[in-house]
Coordinates of C-alpha atoms and ligand atoms in Angstrom, one line a residue:
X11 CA 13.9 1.5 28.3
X12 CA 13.0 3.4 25.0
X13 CA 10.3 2.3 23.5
X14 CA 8.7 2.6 19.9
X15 CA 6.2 5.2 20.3
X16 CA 2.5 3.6 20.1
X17 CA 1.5 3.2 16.8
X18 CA 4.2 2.5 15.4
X19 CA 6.3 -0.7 14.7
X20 CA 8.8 -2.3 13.2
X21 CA 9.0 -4.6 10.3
X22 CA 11.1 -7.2 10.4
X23 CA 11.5 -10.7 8.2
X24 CA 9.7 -12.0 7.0
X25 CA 7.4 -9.3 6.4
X26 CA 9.7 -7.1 5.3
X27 CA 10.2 -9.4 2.7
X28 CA 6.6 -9.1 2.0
X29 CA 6.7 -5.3 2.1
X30 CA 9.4 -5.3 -1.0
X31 CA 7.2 -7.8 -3.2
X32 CA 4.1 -5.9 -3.1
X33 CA 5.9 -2.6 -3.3
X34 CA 8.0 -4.0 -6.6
X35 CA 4.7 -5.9 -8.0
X36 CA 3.0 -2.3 -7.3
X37 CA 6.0 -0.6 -10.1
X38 CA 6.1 -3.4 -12.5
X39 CA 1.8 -2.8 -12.5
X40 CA 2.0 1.3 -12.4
X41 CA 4.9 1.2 -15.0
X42 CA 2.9 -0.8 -17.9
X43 CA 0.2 1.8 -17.1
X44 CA 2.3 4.2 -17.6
X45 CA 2.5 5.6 -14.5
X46 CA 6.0 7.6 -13.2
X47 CA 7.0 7.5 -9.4
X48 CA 6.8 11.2 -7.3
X49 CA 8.3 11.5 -4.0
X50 CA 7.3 14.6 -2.3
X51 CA 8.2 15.5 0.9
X52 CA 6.8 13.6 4.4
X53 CA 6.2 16.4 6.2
X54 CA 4.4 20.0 4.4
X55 CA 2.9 23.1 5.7
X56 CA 0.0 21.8 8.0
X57 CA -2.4 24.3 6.1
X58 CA -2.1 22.4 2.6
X59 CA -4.2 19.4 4.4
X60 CA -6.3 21.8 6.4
X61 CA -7.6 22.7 2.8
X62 CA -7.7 19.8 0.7
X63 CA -8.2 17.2 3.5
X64 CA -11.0 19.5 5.5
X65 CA -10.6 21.4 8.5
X66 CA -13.8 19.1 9.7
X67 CA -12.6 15.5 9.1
X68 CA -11.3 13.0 12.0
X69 CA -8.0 13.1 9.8
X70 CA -6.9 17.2 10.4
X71 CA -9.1 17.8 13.3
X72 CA -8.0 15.1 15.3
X73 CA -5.3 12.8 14.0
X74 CA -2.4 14.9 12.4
X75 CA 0.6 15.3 13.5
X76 CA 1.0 19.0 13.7
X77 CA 4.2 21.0 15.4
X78 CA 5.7 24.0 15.3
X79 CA 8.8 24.7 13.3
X80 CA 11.5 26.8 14.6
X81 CA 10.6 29.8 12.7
X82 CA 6.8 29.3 13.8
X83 CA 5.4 27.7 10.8
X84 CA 2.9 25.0 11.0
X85 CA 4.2 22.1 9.9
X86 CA 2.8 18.2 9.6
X87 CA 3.3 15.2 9.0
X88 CA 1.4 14.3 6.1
X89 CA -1.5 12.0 6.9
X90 CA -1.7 11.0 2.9
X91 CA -0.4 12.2 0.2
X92 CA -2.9 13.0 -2.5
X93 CA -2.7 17.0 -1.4
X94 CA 1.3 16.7 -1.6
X95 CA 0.9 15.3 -5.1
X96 CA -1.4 18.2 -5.9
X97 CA 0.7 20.8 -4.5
X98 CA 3.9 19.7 -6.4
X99 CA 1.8 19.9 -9.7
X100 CA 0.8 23.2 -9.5
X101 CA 4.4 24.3 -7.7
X102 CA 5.8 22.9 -10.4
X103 CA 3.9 23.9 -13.1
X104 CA 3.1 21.1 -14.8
X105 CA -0.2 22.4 -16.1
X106 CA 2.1 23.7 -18.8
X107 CA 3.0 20.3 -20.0
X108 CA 0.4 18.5 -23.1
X109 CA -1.1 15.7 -21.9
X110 CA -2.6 13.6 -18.2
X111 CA 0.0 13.4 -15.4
X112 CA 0.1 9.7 -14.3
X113 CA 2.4 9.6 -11.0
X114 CA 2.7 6.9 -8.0
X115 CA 4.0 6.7 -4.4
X116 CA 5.0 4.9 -1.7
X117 CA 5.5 5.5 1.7
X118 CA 4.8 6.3 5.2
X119 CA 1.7 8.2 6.7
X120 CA 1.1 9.7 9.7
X121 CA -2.5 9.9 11.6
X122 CA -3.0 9.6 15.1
X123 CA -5.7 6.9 15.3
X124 CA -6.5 4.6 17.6
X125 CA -4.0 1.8 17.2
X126 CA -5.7 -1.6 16.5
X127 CA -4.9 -4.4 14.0
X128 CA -4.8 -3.2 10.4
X129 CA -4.7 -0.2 11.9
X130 CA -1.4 2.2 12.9
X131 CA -0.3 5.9 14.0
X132 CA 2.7 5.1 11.6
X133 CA 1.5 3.0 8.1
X134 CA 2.6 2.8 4.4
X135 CA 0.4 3.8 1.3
X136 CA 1.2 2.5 -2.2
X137 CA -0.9 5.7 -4.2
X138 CA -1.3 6.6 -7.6
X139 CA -2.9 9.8 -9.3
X140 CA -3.7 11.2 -12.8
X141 CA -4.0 15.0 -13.0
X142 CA -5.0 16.7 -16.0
X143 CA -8.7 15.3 -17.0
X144 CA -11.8 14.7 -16.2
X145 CA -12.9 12.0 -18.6
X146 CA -14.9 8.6 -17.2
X147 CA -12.4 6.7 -19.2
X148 CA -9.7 7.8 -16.7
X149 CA -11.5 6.7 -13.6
X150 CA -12.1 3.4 -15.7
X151 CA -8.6 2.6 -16.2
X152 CA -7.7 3.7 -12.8
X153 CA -10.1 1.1 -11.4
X154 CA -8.6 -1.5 -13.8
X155 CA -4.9 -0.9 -12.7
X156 CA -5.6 -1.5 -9.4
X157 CA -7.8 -4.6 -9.9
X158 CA -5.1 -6.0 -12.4
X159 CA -2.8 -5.4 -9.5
X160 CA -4.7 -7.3 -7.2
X161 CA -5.3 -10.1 -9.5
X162 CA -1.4 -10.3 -9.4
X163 CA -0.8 -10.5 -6.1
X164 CA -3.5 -13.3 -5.9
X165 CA -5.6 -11.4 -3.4
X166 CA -9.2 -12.4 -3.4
X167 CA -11.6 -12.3 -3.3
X168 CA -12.2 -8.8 -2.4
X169 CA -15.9 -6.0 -3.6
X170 CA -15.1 -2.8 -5.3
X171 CA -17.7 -0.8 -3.7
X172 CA -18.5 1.9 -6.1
X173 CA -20.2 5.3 -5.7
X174 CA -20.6 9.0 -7.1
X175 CA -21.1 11.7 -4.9
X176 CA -21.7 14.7 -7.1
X177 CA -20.2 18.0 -7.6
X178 CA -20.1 21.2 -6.1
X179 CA -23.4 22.1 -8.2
X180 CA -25.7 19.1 -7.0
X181 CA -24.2 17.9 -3.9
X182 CA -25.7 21.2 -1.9
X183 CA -28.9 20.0 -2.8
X184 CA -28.0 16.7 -1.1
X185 CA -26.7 17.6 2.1
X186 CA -29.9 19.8 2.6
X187 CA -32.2 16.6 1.9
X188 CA -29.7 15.0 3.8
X189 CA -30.0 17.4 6.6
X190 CA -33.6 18.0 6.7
X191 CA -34.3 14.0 6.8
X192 CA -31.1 13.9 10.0
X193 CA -32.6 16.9 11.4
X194 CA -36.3 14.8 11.8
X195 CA -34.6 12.0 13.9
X196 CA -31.6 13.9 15.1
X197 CA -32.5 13.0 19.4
X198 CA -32.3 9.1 18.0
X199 CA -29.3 9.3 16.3
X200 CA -25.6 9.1 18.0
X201 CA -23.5 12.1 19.1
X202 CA -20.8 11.8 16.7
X203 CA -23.6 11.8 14.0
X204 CA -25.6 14.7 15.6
X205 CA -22.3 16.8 15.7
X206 CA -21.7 15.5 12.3
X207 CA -24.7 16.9 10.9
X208 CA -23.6 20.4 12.0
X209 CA -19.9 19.8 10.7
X210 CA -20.0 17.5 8.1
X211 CA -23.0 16.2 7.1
X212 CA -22.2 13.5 4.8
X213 CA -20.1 11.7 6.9
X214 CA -23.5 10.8 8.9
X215 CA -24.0 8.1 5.8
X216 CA -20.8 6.7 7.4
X217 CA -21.7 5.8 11.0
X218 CA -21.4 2.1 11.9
X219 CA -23.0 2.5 15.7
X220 CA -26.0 -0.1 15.0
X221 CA -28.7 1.8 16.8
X222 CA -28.4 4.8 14.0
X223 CA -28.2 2.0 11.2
X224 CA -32.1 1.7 10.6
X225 CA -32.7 5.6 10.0
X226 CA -29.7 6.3 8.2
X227 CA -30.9 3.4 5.9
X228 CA -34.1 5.6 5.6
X229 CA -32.5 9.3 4.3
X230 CA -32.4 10.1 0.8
X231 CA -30.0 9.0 -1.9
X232 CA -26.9 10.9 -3.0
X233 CA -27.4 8.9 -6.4
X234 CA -31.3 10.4 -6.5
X235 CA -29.2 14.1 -6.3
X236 CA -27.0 13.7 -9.1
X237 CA -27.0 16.8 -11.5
X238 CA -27.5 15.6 -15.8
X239 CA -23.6 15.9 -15.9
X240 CA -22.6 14.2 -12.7
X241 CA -25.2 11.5 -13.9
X242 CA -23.9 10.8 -16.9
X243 CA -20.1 10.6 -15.7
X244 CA -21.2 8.0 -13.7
X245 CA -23.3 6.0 -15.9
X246 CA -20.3 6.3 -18.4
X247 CA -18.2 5.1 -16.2
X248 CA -20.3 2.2 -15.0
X249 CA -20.7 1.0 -18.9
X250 CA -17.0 1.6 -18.8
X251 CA -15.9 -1.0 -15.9
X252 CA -19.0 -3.6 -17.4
X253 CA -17.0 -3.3 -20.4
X254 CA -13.8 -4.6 -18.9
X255 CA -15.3 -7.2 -16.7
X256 CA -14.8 -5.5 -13.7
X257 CA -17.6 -6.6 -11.0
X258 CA -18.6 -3.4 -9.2
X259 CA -21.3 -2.9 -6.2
X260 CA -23.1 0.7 -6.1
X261 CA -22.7 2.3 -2.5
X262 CA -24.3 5.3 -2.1
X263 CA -23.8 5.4 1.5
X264 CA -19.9 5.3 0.9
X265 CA -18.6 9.1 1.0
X266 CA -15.0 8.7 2.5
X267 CA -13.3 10.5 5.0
X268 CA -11.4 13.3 3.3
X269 CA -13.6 16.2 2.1
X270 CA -11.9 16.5 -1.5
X271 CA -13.9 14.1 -3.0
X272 CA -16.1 15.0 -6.0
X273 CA -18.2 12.5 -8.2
X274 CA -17.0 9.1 -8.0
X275 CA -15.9 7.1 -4.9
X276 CA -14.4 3.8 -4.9
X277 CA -13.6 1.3 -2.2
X278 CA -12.3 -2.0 -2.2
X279 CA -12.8 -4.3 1.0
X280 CA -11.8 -7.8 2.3
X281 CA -13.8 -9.9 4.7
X282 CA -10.1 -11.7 5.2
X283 CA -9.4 -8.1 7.0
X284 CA -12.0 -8.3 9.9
X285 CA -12.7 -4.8 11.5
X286 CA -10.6 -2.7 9.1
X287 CA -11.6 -4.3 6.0
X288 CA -10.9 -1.4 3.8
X289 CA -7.9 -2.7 1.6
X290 CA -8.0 0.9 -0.6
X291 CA -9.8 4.1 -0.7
X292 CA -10.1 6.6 -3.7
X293 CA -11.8 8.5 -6.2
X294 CA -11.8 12.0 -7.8
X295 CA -10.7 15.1 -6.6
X296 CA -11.8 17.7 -9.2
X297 CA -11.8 20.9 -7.1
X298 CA -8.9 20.2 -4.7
X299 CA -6.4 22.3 -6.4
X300 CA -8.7 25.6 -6.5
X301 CA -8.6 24.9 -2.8
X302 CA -5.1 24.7 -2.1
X303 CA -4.8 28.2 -4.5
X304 CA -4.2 26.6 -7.8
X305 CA -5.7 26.6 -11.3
X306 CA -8.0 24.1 -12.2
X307 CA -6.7 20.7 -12.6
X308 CA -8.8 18.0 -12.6
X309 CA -7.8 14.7 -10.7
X310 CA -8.4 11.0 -9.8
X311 CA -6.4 8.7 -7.4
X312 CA -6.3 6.1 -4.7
X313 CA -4.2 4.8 -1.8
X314 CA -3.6 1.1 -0.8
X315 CA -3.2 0.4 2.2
X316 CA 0.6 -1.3 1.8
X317 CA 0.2 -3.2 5.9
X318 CA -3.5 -4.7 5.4
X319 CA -2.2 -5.9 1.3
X320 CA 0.8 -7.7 3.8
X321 CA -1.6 -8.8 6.8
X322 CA -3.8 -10.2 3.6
X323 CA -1.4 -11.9 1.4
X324 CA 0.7 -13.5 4.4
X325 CA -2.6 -15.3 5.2
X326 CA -3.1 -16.5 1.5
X327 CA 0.4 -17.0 0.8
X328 CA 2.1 -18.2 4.5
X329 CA 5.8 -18.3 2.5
X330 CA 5.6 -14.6 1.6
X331 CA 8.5 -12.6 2.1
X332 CA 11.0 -15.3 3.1
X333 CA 14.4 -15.3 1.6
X334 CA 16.5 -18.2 3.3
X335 CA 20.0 -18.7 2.2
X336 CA 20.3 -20.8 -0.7
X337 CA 23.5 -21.3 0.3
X338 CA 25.5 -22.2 3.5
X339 CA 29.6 -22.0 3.0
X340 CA 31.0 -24.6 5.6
X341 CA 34.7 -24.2 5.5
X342 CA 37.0 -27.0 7.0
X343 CA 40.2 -25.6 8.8
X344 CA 41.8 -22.3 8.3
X345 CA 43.4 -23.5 4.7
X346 CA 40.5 -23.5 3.0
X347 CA 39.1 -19.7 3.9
X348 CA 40.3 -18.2 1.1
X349 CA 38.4 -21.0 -1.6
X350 CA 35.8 -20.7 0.6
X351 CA 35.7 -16.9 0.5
X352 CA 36.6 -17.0 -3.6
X353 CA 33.1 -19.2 -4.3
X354 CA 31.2 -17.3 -2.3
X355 CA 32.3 -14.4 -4.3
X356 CA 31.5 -16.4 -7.5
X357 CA 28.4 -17.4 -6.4
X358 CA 27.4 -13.5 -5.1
X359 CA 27.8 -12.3 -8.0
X360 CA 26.1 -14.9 -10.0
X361 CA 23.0 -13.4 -7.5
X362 CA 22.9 -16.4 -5.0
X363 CA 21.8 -15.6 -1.8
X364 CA 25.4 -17.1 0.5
X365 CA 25.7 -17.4 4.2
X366 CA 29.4 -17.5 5.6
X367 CA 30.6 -17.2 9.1
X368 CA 34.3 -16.3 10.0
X369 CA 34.8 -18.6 12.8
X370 CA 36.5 -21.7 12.3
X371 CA 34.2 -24.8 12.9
X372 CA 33.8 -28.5 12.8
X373 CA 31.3 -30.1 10.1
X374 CA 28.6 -30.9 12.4
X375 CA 28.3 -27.1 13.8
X376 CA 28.4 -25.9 10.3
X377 CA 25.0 -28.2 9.1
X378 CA 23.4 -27.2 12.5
X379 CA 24.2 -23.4 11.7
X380 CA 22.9 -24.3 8.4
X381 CA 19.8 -25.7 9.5
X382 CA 19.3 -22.9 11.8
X383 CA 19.3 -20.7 8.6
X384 CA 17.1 -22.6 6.9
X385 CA 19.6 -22.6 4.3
X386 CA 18.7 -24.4 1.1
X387 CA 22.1 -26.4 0.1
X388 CA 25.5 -26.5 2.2
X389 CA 28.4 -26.1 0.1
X390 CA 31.5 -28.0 1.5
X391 CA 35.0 -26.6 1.2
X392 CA 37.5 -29.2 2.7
X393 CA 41.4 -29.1 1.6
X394 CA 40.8 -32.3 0.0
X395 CA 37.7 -30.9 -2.1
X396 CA 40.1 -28.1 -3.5
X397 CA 42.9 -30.7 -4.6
X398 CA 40.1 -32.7 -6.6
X399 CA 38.0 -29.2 -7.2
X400 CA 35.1 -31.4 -6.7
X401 CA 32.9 -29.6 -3.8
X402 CA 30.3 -30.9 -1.6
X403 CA 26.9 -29.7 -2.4
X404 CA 24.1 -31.2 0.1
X405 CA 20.9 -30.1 -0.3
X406 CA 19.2 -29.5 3.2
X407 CA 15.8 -30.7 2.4
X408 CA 16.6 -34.0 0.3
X409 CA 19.7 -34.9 2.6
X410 CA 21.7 -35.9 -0.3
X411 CA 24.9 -35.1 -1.7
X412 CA 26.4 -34.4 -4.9
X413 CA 30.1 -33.2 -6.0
X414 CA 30.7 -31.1 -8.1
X415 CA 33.2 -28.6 -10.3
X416 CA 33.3 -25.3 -9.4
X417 CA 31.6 -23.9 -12.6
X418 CA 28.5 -26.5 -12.2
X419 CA 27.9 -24.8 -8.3
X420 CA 26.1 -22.0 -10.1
X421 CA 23.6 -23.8 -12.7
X422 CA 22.8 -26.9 -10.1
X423 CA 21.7 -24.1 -7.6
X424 CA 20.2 -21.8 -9.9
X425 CA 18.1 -24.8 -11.4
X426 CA 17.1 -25.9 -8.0
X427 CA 15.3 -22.1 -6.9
X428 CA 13.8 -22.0 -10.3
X429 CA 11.3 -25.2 -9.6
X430 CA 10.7 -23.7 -5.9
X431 CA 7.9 -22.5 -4.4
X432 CA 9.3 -19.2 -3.2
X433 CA 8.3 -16.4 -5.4
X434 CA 11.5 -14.7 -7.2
Ligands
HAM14 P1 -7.8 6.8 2.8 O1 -9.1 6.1 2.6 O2 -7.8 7.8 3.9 O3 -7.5 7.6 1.4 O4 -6.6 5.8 3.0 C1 -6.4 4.8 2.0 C2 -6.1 3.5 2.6 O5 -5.0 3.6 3.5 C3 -7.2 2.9 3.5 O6 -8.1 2.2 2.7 C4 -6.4 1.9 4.4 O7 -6.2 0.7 3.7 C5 -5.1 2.7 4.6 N1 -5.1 3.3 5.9 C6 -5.6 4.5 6.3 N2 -5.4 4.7 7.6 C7 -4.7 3.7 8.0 C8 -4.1 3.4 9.3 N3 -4.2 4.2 10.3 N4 -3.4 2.2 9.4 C9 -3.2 1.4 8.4 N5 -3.8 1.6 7.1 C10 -4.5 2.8 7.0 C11 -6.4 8.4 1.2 O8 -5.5 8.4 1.9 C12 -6.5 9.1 -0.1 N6 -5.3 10.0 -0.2 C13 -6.7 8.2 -1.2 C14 -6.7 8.9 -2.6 C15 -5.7 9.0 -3.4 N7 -7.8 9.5 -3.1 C16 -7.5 10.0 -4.2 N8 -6.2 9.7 -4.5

């Protein structure tokens, strides 16, 4: 038997359902912050991600999906899609253009992690990027889409774990504090975090083994490191997001996995995750496209994690994602298919949700079928309800029956989904 490869899944209803009404809450969000959808490709030359994600990170070194191409290029599938976004700006030229980009994605990703809950080999991003600036004011109204976003889809509560992590002038002088305050406990620390502190120092902030917890507590500050001008990005910023309301905690041992980074980090989290609790991840990027061979271009983003927003919200909101019938065409002997057939087409197109089956059946079949669907109403089409044009409409939940005229069907069902519980 062939199996889906481990990792990987499929999504089926009702969380498929789910799936589409975060992804179309996500455009109806982006779009009144003026933010235009890209789609770039799902698999790029493996290099672009080897120098904007880092050669040293879990994500290239050991989790990418990397293969040869017939013609002996390295090609991946991408593991996110911030470096993609990048790429296409400067391929394209859009430099050229006045003004901030403002783009957003959805889609899969690919990294070959180990497969737990929350966690896949295959998973979906919802993203966003601006490209162009540099100003605090952009990462403040980056924050506040997202939060605004959240606040519509209900989700709470959740912490925005906020942090800066400097530039390419003052971080240096980090990592070496870093590394000379590592390098004094290195034989007590983990192996992962003494291999870290040769690779990728930073990322030592990030352990979560328990025994390195009380020393790492103990090493200096990034936030202590901070050049005048990263300093003052960030306290902008901060003044920025108190402005707006938005509650914010200051991490400084939060320094994400992907080596593009530059001054601030953000994080949001939810204990109603357990393990993986990280909902989002993002934050600036503003030397990434020097690194993949462009100009400079400036750049904030983030990336949702689309399965742990649907693993979330299907906790808070059990109905998510349904869509039942609203209604189930039982047609009585063969006479009546073509009435049968000529509402449902009415109804279709006035955007009701029909069931309909082709084989003839008695009454009774049709309301167990019915039930079985979960179908909100049954519309009965017997020869006698054509001669009167008064049709049978029971509603499945109530038990009780009303007939009516073909061109009430539409309003009397339409009316009864409006006062429902299902969102549209
Ligand atoms: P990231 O933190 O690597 O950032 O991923 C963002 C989010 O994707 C995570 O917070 C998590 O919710 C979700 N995620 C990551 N890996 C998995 C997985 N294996 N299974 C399920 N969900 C996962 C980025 O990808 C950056 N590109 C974000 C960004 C955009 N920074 C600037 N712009």
């Amino acid at each position: 038997m062939i199996k889906a490869i481990r990792g990987t899944r499929d999504i089926l209803p009702p969380e498929s359902g789910a799936f589409q009404y975060v992804e179309t809450l996500a455009r109806e969000v982006f779009r009144v912050f003026n933010f235009d959808e890209i789609r770039t490709p799902i698999f790029e030359s493996a290099e672009l991600f080897a120098r904007s994600v880092g050669t040293e990170t879990d994500i290239v070194s050991k989790e990418m999906y990397t293969f040869a191409d017939r013609d002996e290029t390295t090609l991946a599938l991408r593991p996110e899609a911030t470096a993609s976004v990048v790429r296409a700006f400067i391929e394209l030229q859009m430099s050229q253009e006045p003004g901030l980009k403002r783009f957003y994605y959805i889609g899969p990703m690919f990294r070959r992690e180990r497969p737990q809950k929350g966690r896949y080999r295959q998973f979906y991003q919802i993203g966003a990027e601006v490209l162009g600036g540099d100003h605090p004011a952009i990462d403040a109204e980056v924050i506040e889409m997202v939060v605004e976003y959240l606040n519509r889809l209900g989700i709470r509560p959740f912490s925005l774990l906020l942090n800066s992590i400097g530039d390419s002038k003052c971080r240096p002088n980090f990592v070496k504090a870093l590394k000379a305050a590592a390098g004094e406990v290195r034989d007590k620390l983990c192996e992962n975090c003494q291999r870290r502190l040769e690779t990728n120092p930073l990322r030592v902030l990030d352990c979560k083994v328990e025994s390195c917890q009380p020393y790492i507590n103990r090493f200096p500050s990034i936030l202590e490191y901070l050049c005048a001008d990263c300093q003052a990005h960030f306290s902008e910023l901060r003044g920025l997001l108190d402005a707006r309301g938005i509650a914010y905690q200051i991490t400084p041992r939060m320094v994400r996995g992907l080596d593009y980074y530059t001054r601030t980090t953000f994080e949001i989290t939810s204990d109603l995750l357990g393990a993986q609790n990280s909902l989002l991840g993002g934050g600036r990027y503003d030397g990434l496209s020097e690194s993949i061979g462009g100009p400079p271009v400036k750049g904030i983003g983030f990336a949702i994690g689309l399965d742990r927003f649907v693993m979330v919200l299907t906790q808070i909101r059990p109905e998510l994602g349904m869509d039942r019938p609203q209604v189930y065409v039982a047609w009585l002997g063969t006479k009546t298919l073509s009435k049968a057939y000529e509402l449902t087409r009415m109804l279709r197109r006035a955007g009701v949700r029909c069931a309909i089956e082709f084989d003839e059946m008695k009454l009774k079949k049709a309301l167990s079928n019915a039930d079985r669907l979960k179908a909100a109403f049954v519309l009965i089409v017997g020869e006698d309800e054509i001669a009167k044009n008064k049709f049978g409409l029971k509603d499945m939940k109530g038990g009780s029956q009303v007939f009516l005229e073909e061109r009430e069907l539409v309003t009397r069902i339409q009316g009864a989904r409006e006062g429902s519980a299902v969102p549209a």
